[in-house]
Coordinates of C-alpha atoms and ligand atoms in Angstrom, one line a residue:
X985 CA -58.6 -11.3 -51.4
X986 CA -56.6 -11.9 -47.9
X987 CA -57.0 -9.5 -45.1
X988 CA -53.7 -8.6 -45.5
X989 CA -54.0 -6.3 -48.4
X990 CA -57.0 -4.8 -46.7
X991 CA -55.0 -4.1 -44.1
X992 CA -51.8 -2.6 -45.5
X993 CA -54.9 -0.5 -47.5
X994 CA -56.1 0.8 -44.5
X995 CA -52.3 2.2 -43.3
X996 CA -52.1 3.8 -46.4
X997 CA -55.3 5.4 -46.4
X998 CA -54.8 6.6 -42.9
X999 CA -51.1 8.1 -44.0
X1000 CA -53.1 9.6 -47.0
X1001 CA -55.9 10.9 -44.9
X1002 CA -53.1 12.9 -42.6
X1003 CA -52.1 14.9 -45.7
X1004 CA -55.4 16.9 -45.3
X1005 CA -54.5 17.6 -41.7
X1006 CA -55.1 21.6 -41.3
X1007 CA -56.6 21.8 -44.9
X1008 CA -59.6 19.9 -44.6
X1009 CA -61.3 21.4 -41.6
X1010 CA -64.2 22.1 -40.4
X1011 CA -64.2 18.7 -42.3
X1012 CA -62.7 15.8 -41.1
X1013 CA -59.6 14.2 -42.3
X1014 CA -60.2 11.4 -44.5
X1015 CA -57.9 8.8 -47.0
X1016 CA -59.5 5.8 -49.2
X1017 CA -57.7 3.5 -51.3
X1018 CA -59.6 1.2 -53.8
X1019 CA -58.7 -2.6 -54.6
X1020 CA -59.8 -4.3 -57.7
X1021 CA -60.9 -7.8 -57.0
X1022 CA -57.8 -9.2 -57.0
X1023 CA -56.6 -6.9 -54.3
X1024 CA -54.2 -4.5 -56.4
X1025 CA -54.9 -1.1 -55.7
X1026 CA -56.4 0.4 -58.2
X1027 CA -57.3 4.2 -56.7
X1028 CA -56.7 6.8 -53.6
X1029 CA -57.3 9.4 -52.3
X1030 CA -57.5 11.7 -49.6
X1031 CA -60.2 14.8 -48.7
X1032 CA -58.1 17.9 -49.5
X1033 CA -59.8 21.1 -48.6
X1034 CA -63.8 21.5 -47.6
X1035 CA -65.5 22.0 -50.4
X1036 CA -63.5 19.7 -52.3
X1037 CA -64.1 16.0 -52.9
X1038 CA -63.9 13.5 -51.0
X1039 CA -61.0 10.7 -50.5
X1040 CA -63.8 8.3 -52.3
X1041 CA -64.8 10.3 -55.0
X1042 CA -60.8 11.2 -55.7
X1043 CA -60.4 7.2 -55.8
X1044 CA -63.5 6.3 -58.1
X1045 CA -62.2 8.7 -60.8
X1046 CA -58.7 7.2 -60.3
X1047 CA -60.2 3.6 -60.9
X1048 CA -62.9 4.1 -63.7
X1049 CA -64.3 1.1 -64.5
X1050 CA -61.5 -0.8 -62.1
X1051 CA -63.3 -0.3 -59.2
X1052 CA -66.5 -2.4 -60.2
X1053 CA -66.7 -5.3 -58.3
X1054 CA -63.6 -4.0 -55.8
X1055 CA -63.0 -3.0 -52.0
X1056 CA -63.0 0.1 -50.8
X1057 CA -60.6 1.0 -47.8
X1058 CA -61.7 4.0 -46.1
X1059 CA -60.7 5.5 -42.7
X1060 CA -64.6 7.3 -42.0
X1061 CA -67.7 6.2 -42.5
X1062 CA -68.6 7.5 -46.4
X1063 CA -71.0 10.2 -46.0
X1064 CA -74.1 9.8 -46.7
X1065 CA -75.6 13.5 -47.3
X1066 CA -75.0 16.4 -50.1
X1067 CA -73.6 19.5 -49.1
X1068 CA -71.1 21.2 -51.0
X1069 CA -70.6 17.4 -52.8
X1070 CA -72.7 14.7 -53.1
X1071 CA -72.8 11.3 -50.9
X1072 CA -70.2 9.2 -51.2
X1073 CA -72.3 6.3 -50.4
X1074 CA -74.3 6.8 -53.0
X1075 CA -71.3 7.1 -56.0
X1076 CA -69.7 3.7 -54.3
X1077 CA -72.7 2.1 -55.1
X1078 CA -72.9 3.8 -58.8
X1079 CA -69.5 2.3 -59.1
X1080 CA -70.3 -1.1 -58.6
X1081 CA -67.9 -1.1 -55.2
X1082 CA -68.7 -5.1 -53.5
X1083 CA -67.6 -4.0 -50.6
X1084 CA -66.9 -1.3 -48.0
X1085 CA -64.0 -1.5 -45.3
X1086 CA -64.0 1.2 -42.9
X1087 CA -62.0 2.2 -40.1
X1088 CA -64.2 4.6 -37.8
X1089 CA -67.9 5.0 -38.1
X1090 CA -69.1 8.8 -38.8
X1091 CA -70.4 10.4 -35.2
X1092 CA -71.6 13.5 -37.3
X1093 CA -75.5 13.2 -37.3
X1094 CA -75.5 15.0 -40.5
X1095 CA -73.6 12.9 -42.2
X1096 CA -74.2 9.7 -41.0
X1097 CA -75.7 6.8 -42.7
X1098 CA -73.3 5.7 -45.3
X1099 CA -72.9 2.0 -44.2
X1100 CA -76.5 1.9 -43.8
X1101 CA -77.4 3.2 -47.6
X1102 CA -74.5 0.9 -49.1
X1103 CA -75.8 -2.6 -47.3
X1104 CA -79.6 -1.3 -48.1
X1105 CA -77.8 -1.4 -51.9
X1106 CA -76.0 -5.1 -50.9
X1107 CA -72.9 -3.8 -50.8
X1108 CA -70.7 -5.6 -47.8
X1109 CA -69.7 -3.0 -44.7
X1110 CA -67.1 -3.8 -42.2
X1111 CA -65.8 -1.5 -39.6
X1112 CA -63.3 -1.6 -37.4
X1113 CA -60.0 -2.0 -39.0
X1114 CA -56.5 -0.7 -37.7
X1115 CA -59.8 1.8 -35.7
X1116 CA -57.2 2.9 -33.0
X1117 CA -55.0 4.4 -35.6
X1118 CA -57.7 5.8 -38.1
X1119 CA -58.8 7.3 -34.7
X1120 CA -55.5 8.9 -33.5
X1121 CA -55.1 10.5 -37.1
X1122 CA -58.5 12.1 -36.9
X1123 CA -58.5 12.6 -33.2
X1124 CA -59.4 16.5 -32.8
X1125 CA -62.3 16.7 -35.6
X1126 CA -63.5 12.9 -33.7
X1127 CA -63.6 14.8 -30.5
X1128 CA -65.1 18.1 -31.7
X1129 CA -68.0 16.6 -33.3
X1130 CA -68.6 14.1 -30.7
X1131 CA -68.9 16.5 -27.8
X1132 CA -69.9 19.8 -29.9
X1133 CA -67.1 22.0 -29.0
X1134 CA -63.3 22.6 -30.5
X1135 CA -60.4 20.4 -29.3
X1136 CA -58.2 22.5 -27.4
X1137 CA -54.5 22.8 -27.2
X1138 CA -52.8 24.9 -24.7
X1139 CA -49.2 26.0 -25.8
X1140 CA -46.7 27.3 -23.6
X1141 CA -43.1 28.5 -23.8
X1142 CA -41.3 28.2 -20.7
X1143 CA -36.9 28.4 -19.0
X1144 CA -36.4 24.9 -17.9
X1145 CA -37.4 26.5 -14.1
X1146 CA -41.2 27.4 -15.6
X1147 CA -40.6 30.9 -16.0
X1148 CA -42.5 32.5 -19.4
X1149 CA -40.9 36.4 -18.8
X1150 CA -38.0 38.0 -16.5
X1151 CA -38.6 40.0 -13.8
X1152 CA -38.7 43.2 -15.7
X1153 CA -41.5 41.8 -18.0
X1154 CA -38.7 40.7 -21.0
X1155 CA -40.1 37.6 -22.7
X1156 CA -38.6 38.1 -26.0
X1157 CA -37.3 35.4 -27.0
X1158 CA -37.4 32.5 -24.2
X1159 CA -37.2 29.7 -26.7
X1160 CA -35.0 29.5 -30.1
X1161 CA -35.9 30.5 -33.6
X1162 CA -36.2 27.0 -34.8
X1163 CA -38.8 26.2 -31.7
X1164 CA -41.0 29.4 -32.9
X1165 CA -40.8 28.3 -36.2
X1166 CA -42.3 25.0 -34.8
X1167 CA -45.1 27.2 -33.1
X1168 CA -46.0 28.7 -36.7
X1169 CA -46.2 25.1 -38.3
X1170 CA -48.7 23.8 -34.9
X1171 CA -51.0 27.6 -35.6
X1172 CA -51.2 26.3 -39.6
X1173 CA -52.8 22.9 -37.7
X1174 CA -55.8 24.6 -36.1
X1175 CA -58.7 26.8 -36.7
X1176 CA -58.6 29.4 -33.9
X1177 CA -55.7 30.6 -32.8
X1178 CA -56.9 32.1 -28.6
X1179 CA -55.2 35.0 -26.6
X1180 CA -56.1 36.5 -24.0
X1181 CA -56.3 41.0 -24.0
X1182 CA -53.4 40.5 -21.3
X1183 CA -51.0 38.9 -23.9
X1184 CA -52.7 41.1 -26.5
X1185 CA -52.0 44.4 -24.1
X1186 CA -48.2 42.9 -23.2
X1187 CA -47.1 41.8 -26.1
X1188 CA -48.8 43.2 -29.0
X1189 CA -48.8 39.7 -30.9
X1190 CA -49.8 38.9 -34.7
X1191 CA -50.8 35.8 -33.9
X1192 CA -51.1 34.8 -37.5
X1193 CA -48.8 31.9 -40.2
X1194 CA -45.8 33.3 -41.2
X1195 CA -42.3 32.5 -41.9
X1196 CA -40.4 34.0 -39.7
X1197 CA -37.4 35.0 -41.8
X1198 CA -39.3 36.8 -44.8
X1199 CA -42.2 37.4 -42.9
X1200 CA -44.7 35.4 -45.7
X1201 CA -48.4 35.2 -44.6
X1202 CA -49.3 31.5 -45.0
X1203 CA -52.5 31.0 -47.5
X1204 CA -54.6 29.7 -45.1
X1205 CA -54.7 31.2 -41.6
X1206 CA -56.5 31.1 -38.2
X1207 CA -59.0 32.8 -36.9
X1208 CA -57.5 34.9 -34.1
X1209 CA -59.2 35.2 -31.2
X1210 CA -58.8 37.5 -28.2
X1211 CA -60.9 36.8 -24.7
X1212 CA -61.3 40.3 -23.6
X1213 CA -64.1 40.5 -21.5
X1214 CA -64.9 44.3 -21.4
X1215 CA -63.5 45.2 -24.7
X1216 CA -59.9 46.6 -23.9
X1217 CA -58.0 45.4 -26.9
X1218 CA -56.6 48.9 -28.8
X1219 CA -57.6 50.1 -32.0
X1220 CA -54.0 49.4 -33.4
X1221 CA -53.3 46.6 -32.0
X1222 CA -51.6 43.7 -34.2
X1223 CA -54.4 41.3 -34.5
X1224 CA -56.9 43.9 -35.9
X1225 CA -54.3 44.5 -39.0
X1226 CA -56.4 42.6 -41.2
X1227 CA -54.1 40.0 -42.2
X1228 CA -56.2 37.1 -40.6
X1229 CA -59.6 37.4 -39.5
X1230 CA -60.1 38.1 -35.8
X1231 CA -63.0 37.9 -33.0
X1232 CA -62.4 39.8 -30.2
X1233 CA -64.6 37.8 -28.0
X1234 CA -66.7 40.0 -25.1
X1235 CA -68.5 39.0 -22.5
X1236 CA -71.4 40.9 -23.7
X1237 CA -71.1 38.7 -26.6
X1238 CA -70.2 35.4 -25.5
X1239 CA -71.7 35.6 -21.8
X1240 CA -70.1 36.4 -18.9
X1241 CA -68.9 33.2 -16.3
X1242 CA -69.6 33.3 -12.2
X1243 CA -66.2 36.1 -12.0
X1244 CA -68.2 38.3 -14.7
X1245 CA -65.8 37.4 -16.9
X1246 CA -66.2 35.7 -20.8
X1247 CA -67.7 32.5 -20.2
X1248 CA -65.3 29.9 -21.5
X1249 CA -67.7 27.2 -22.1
X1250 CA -69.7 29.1 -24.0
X1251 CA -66.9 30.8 -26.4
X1252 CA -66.2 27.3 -27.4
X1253 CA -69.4 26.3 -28.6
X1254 CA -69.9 29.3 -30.3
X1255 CA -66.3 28.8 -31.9
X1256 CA -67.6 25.6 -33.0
X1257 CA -70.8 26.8 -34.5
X1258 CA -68.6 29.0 -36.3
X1259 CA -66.9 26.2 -38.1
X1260 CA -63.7 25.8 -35.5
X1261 CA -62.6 22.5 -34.7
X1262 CA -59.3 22.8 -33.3
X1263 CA -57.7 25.8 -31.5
X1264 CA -54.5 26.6 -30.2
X1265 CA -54.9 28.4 -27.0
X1266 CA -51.7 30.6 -26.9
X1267 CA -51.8 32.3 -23.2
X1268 CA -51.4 34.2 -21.1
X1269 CA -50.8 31.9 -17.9
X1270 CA -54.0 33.7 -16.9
X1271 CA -56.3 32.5 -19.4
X1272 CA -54.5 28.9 -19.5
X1273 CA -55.2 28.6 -15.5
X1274 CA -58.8 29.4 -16.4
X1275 CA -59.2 26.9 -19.1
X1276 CA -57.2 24.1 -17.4
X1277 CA -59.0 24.8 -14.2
X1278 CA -62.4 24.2 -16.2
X1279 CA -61.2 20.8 -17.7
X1280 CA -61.5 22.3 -21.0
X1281 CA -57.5 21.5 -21.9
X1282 CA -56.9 18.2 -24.6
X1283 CA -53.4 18.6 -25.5
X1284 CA -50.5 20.4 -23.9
X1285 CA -47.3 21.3 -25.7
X1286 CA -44.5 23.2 -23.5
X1287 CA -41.6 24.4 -25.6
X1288 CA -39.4 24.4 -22.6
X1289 CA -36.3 26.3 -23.1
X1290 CA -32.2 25.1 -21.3
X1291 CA -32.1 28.5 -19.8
X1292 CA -32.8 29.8 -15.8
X1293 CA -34.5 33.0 -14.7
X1294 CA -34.9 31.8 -11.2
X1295 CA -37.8 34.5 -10.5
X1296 CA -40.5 36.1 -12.8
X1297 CA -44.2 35.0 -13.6
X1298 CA -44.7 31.8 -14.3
X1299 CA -46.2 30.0 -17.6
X1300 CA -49.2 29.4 -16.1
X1301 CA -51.0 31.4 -13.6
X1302 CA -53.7 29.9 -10.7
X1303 CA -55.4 26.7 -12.2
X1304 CA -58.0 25.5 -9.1
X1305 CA -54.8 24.0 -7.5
X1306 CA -54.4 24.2 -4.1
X1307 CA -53.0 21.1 -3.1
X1308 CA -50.7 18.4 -4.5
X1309 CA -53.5 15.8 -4.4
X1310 CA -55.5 17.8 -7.1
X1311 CA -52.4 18.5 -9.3
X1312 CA -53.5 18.2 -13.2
X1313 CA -51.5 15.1 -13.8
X1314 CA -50.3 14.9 -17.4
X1315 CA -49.0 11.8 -19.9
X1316 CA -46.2 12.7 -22.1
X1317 CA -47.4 11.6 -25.5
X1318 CA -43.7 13.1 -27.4
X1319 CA -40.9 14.6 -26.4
X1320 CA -38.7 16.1 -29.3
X1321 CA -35.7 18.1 -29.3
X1322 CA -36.5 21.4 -31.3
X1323 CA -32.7 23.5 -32.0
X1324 CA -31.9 23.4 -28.7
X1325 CA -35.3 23.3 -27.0
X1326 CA -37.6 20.6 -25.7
X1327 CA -41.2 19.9 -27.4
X1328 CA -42.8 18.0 -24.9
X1329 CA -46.5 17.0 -25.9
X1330 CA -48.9 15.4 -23.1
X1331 CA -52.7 14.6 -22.6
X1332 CA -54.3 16.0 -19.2
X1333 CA -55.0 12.9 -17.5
X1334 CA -59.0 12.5 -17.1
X1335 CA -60.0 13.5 -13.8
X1336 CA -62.4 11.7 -11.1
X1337 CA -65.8 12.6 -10.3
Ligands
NAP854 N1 -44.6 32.0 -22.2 C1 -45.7 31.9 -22.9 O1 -46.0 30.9 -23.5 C2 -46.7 33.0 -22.9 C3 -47.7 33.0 -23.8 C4 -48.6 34.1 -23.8 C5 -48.4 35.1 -22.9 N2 -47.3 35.1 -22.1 C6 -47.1 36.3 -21.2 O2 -48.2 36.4 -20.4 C7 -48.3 37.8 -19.9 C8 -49.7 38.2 -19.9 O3 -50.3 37.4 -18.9 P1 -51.9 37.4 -18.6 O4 -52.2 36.4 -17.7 O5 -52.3 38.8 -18.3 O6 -52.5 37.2 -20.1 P2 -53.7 36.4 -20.6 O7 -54.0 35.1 -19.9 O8 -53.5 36.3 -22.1 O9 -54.9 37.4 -20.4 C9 -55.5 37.4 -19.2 C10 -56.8 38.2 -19.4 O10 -57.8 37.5 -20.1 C11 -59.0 38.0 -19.8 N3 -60.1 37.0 -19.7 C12 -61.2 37.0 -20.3 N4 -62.0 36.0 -19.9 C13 -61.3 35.3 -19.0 C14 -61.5 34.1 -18.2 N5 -62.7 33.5 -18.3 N6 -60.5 33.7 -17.4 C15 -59.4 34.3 -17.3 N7 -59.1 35.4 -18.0 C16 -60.0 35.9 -18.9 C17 -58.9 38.8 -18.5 O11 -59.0 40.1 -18.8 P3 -60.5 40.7 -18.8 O12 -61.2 40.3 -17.5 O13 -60.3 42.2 -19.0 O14 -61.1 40.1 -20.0 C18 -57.5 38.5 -18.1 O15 -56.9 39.5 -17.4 C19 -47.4 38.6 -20.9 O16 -46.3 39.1 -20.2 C20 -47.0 37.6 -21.9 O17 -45.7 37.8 -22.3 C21 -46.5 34.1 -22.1

């Protein structure tokens, strides 16, 4: 078989493996596609929902008795442990898979293992192919795991002069129907949807999937979370109305930080223990300053609207910034036009020291 059809395996593995994107979490996102030994494809799959099977197992019932002797594409390591399903190593090898092809090796501890189990069984394991990409695809659950808290993107709205509310506290709306919408289909990407109690207090937001003309709840929603260190949020507000689950996170419960306030360091690792990989940190500029001032930022996305207010807080608030030396320098990743908004996504560059 040339590497060719390997290859053009793996990119379609990894644009299956990016149909489970906010589905499959807490697990990761994964895509397989099985060749027979003539290199026609002869299953795929893709991990759906946790709790589901896996892209392998999806493939191998797609195949049958095609698979034996075949290749398997896959963009993670198979797993190599039971939890809700069994270990895909192990059905690979049942299947009479030759070999193994994977794009990124599996950093969870838990499930780690596969390529060893499969080459203990003689099967043939390579890693490494079109790894950059498999990598990209996966990139917050990669993260997550590796470092043991939830990749975090901060979203903003903001006038093309910075400015997130008018002078008399009017916010409503900055940016365009079609760029909200855009804000709904980034919340049904993540696990944890964060506020802080001085949007909650201002604002009053839902903070949950919806579409915004009939109001629909999406099936699958967020976690909502509200920072609010001594327990202010109000009995009625919005994000207690049930349709979402929410944490209003204390400082009592979480720990308090130096400033006595919630310790973000520790909210994140107890968001991951409780299953969150990615959130969406939704504002205020208060809580953004705090969290980009901590280094605890992967992903910014600024829906940054053709309109001026020329005075009126700002979309983000004090971030450890004093002087232009220590400015958080960014890397625009995409910049889309949304209705008649800018989406511009960037990566905080890594800091020195
Ligand atoms: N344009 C946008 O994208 C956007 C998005 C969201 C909000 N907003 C606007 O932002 C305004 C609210 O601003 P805000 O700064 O008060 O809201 P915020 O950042 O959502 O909330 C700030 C509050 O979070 C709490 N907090 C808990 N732990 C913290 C920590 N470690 N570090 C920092 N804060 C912590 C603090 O209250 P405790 O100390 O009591 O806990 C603090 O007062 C509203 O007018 C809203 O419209 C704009």
């Amino acid at each position: 078989m040339d590497s060719g059809s390997v290859d053009e395996a793996m990119r379609r593995a990894i644009a299956l493996a990016a149909r489970g994107l906010g589905t499959a979490s807490p697990n990761p996102v994964v895509g397989c596609v099985l060749l027979d030994p003539d290199g026609e494809v002869v299953g795929e799959g893709f991990h759906a929902y946790a709790g589901g099977p896996h892209a392998e197992i999806v493939a191998l019932a797609q195949a049958g008795r095609r698979a034996r002797g075949g290749t398997a594409v896959v963009t993670l390591e198979p797993c190599d442990h039971t939890g809700r399903t069994g270990p895909c190593s192990r059905a690979l090898i049942v299947a009479g898979i030759a070999r193994v092809v994977v794009a990124v090796p599996d950093p969870d501890p838990v499930a780690a293992g596969g390529a060893a189990t499969l080459r203990a069984a003689g099967v043939r394991v390579e890693f490494g192919v079109r790894a950059a990409e498999a990598e990209a695809g996966n990139v917050t659950w990669l993260t997550s795991v590796r470092r043991g808290w939830p990749y975090v993107v901060w979203k903003f709205a903001a006038t093309l002069d910075g400015r997130s509310a008018a002078v008399d506290g009017t916010s409503m709306w900055i940016t365009s129907e079609e760029a909200r919408a855009d804000v709904h289909a980034l919340r049904g990407t993540v696990d944890a949807v964060i506020a802080g109690v001085g949007t909650v207090l201002a604002d009053d937001p839902r903070l949950t999937v919806r579409n915004l003309r009939d109001g629909t709840l999406a099936i699958r929603q967020p976690l909502r979370v509200v920072v609010d260190s001594l327990g202010r949020t109000p009995a009625g507000a919005r994000v207690r109305d049930g349709a979402a689950g929410t944490w209003i996170a204390t400082a009592a419960q979480v720990g308090a930080g130096p400033d006595g306030r919630v310790d973000l360091p520790e909210l994140l690792a107890e968001l991951h223990r409780r299953g969150v990989r990615a959130a969406l940190l939704e504002g205020g500029p208060s809580l953004a300053g705090a969290f980009l001032s901590a280094g605890l930022v992967d992903r910014v996305v600024g829906y940054v609207a053709p309109r001026l207010l020329g005075a009126g807080p700002t979309a983000l608030a004090d971030a450890g910034v004093t002087t232009i030396a220590d400015a958080i320098d960014l890397e625009i990743t995409d910049v889309t036009q949304i209705g008649p908004d800018l989406r511009i996504t960037a990566l905080p560059r890594k800091r020195e020291g």
